[in-house]
PDB file of C-alpha atoms in Angstrom:
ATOM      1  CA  UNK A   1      31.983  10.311   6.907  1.00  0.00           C
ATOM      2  CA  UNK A   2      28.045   9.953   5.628  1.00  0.00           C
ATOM      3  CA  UNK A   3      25.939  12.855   5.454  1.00  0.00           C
ATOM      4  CA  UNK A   4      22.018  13.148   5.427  1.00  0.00           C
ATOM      5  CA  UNK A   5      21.145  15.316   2.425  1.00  0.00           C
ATOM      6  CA  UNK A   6      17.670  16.263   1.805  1.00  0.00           C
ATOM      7  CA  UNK A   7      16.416  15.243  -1.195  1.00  0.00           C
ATOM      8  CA  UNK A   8      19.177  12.213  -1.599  1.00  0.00           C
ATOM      9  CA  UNK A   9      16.586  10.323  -3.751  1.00  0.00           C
ATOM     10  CA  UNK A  10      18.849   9.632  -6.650  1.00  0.00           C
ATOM     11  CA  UNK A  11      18.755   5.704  -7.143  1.00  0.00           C
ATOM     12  CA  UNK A  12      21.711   5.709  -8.663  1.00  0.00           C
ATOM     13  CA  UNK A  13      23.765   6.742  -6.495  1.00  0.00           C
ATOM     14  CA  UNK A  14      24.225   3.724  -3.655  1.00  0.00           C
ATOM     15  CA  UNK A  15      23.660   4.081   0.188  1.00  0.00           C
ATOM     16  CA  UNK A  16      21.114   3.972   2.980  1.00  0.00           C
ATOM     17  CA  UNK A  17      18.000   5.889   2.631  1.00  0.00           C
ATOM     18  CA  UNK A  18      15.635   7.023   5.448  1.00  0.00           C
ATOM     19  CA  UNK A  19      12.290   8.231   5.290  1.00  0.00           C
ATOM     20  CA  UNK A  20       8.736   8.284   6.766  1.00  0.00           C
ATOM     21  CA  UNK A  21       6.656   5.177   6.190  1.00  0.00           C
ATOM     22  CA  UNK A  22       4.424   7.718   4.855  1.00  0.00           C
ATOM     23  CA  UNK A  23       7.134   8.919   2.062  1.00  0.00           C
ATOM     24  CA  UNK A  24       8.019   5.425   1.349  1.00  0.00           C
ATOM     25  CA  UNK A  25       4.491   4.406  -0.173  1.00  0.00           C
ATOM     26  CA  UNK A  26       5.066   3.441  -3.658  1.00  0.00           C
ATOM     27  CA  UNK A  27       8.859   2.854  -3.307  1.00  0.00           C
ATOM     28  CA  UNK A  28      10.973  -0.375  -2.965  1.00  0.00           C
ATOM     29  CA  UNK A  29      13.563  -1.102  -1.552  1.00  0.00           C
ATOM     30  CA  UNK A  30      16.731  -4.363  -1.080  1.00  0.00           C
ATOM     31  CA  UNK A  31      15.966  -4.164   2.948  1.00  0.00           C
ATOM     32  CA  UNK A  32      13.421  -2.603   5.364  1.00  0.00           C
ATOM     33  CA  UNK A  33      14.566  -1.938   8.802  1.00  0.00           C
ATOM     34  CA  UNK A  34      11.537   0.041  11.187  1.00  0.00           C
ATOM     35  CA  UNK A  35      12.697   0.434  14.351  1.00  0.00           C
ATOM     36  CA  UNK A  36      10.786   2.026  17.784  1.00  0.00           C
ATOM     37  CA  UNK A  37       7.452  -0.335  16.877  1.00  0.00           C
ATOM     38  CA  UNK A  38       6.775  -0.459  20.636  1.00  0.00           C
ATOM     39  CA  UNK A  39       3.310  -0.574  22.350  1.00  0.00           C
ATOM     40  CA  UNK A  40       3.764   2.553  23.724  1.00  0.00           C
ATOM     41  CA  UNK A  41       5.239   4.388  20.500  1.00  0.00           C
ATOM     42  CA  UNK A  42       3.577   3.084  17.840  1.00  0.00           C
ATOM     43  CA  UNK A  43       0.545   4.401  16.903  1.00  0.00           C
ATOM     44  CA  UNK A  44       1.959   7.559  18.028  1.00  0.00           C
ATOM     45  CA  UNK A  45       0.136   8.307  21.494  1.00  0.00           C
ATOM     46  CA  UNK A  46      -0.799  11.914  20.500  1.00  0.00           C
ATOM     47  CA  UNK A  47      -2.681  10.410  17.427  1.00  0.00           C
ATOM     48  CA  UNK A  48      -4.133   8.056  19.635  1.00  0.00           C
ATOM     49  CA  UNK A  49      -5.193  11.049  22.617  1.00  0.00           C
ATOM     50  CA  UNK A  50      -7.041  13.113  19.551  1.00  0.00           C
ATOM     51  CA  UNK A  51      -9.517  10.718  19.103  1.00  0.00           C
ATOM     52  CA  UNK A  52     -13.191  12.180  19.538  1.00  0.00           C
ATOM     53  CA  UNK A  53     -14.758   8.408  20.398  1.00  0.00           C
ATOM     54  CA  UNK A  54     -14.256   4.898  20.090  1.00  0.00           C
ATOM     55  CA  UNK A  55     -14.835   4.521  16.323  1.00  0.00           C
ATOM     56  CA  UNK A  56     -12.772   7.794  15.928  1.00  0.00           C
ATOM     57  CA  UNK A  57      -9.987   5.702  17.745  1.00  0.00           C
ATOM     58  CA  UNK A  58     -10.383   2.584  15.916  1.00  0.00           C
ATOM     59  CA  UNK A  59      -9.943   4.570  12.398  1.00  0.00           C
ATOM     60  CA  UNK A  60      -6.648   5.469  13.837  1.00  0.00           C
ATOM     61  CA  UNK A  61      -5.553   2.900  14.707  1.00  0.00           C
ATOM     62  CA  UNK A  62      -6.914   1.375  11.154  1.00  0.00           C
ATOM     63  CA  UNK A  63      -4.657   4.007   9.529  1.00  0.00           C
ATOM     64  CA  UNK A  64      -1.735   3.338  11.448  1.00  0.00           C
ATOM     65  CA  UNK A  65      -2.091  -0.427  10.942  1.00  0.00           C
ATOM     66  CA  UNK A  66      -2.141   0.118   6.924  1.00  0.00           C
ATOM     67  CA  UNK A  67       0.741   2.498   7.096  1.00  0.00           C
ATOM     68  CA  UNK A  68       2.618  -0.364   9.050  1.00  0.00           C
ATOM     69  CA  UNK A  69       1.838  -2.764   6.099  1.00  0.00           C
ATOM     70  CA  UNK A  70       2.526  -0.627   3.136  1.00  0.00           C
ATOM     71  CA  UNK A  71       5.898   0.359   5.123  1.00  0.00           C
ATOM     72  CA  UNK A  72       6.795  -3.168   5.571  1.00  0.00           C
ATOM     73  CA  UNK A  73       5.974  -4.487   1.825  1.00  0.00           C
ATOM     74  CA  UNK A  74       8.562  -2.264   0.280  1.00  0.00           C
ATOM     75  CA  UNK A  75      10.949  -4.825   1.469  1.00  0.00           C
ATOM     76  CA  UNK A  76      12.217  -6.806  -1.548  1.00  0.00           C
ATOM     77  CA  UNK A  77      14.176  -9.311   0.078  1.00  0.00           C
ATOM     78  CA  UNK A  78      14.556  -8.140   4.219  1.00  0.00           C
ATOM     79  CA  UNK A  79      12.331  -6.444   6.620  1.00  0.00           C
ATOM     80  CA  UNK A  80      13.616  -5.877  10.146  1.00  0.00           C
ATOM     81  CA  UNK A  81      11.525  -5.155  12.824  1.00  0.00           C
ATOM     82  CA  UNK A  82      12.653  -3.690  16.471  1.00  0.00           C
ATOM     83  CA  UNK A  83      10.684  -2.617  19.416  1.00  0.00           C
ATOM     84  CA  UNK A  84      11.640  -2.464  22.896  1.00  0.00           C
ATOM     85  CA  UNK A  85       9.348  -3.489  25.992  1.00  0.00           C
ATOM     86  CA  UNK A  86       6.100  -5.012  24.207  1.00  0.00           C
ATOM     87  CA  UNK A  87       5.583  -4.505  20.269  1.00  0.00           C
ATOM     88  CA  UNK A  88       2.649  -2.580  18.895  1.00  0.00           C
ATOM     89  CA  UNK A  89      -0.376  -4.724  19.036  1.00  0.00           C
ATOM     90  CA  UNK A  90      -0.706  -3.412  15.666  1.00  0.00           C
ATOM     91  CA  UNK A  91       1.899  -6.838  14.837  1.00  0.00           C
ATOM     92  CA  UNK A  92       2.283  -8.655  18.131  1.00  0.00           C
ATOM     93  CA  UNK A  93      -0.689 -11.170  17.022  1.00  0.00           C
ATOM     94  CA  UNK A  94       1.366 -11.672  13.970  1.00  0.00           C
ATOM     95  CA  UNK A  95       4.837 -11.578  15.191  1.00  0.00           C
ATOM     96  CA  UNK A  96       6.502 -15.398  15.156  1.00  0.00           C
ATOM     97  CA  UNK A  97       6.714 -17.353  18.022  1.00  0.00           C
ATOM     98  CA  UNK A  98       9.636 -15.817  20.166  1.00  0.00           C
ATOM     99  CA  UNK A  99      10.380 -18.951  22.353  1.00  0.00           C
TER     100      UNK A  99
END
């Protein structure tokens, strides 16, 4: 049976590791999966709702599209990606062809 520790950061010792895109800045890692990258998840809609005016809305979703691309470069060899319904536009017009 696996347990979540806090702090399980020890690279030495082998297994899965989750964390926040934010946390994983700087890090790398074999594989990359980021799950729940749907339209209406990701940027988070609260994030989204704060926003004072247009530009104020755009930076957001600016930060939230570099946090999806420093996220996904820690991959060294996979990335998986999941959504469900319609991705985040934040990788939809760079997703591959799903035909």
């Amino acid at each position: 049976m696996a347990v979540l520790q806090a702090g399980a950061d020890d690279r030495s010792v082998p297994g899965v590791r989750i964390t926040t895109m934010h946390r994983a800045k700087g890090l790398e890692f074999f594989a990359v999966a980021m799950p729940f990258l749907s339209e209406s998840v990701f940027p988070p809609p609260g994030a989204l709702k704060s926003a004072v005016d247009a530009a104020d809305r755009e930076d957001i979703v600016t930060q939230y599209r570099s946090l999806l691309h420093v996220a996904a470069t820690r991959a060294k060899k996979a990335l998986h990606v999941s959504w469900s319904g319609t991705p985040t536009k934040l990788i939809s017009d760079h997703a591959p062809n799903q035909d």
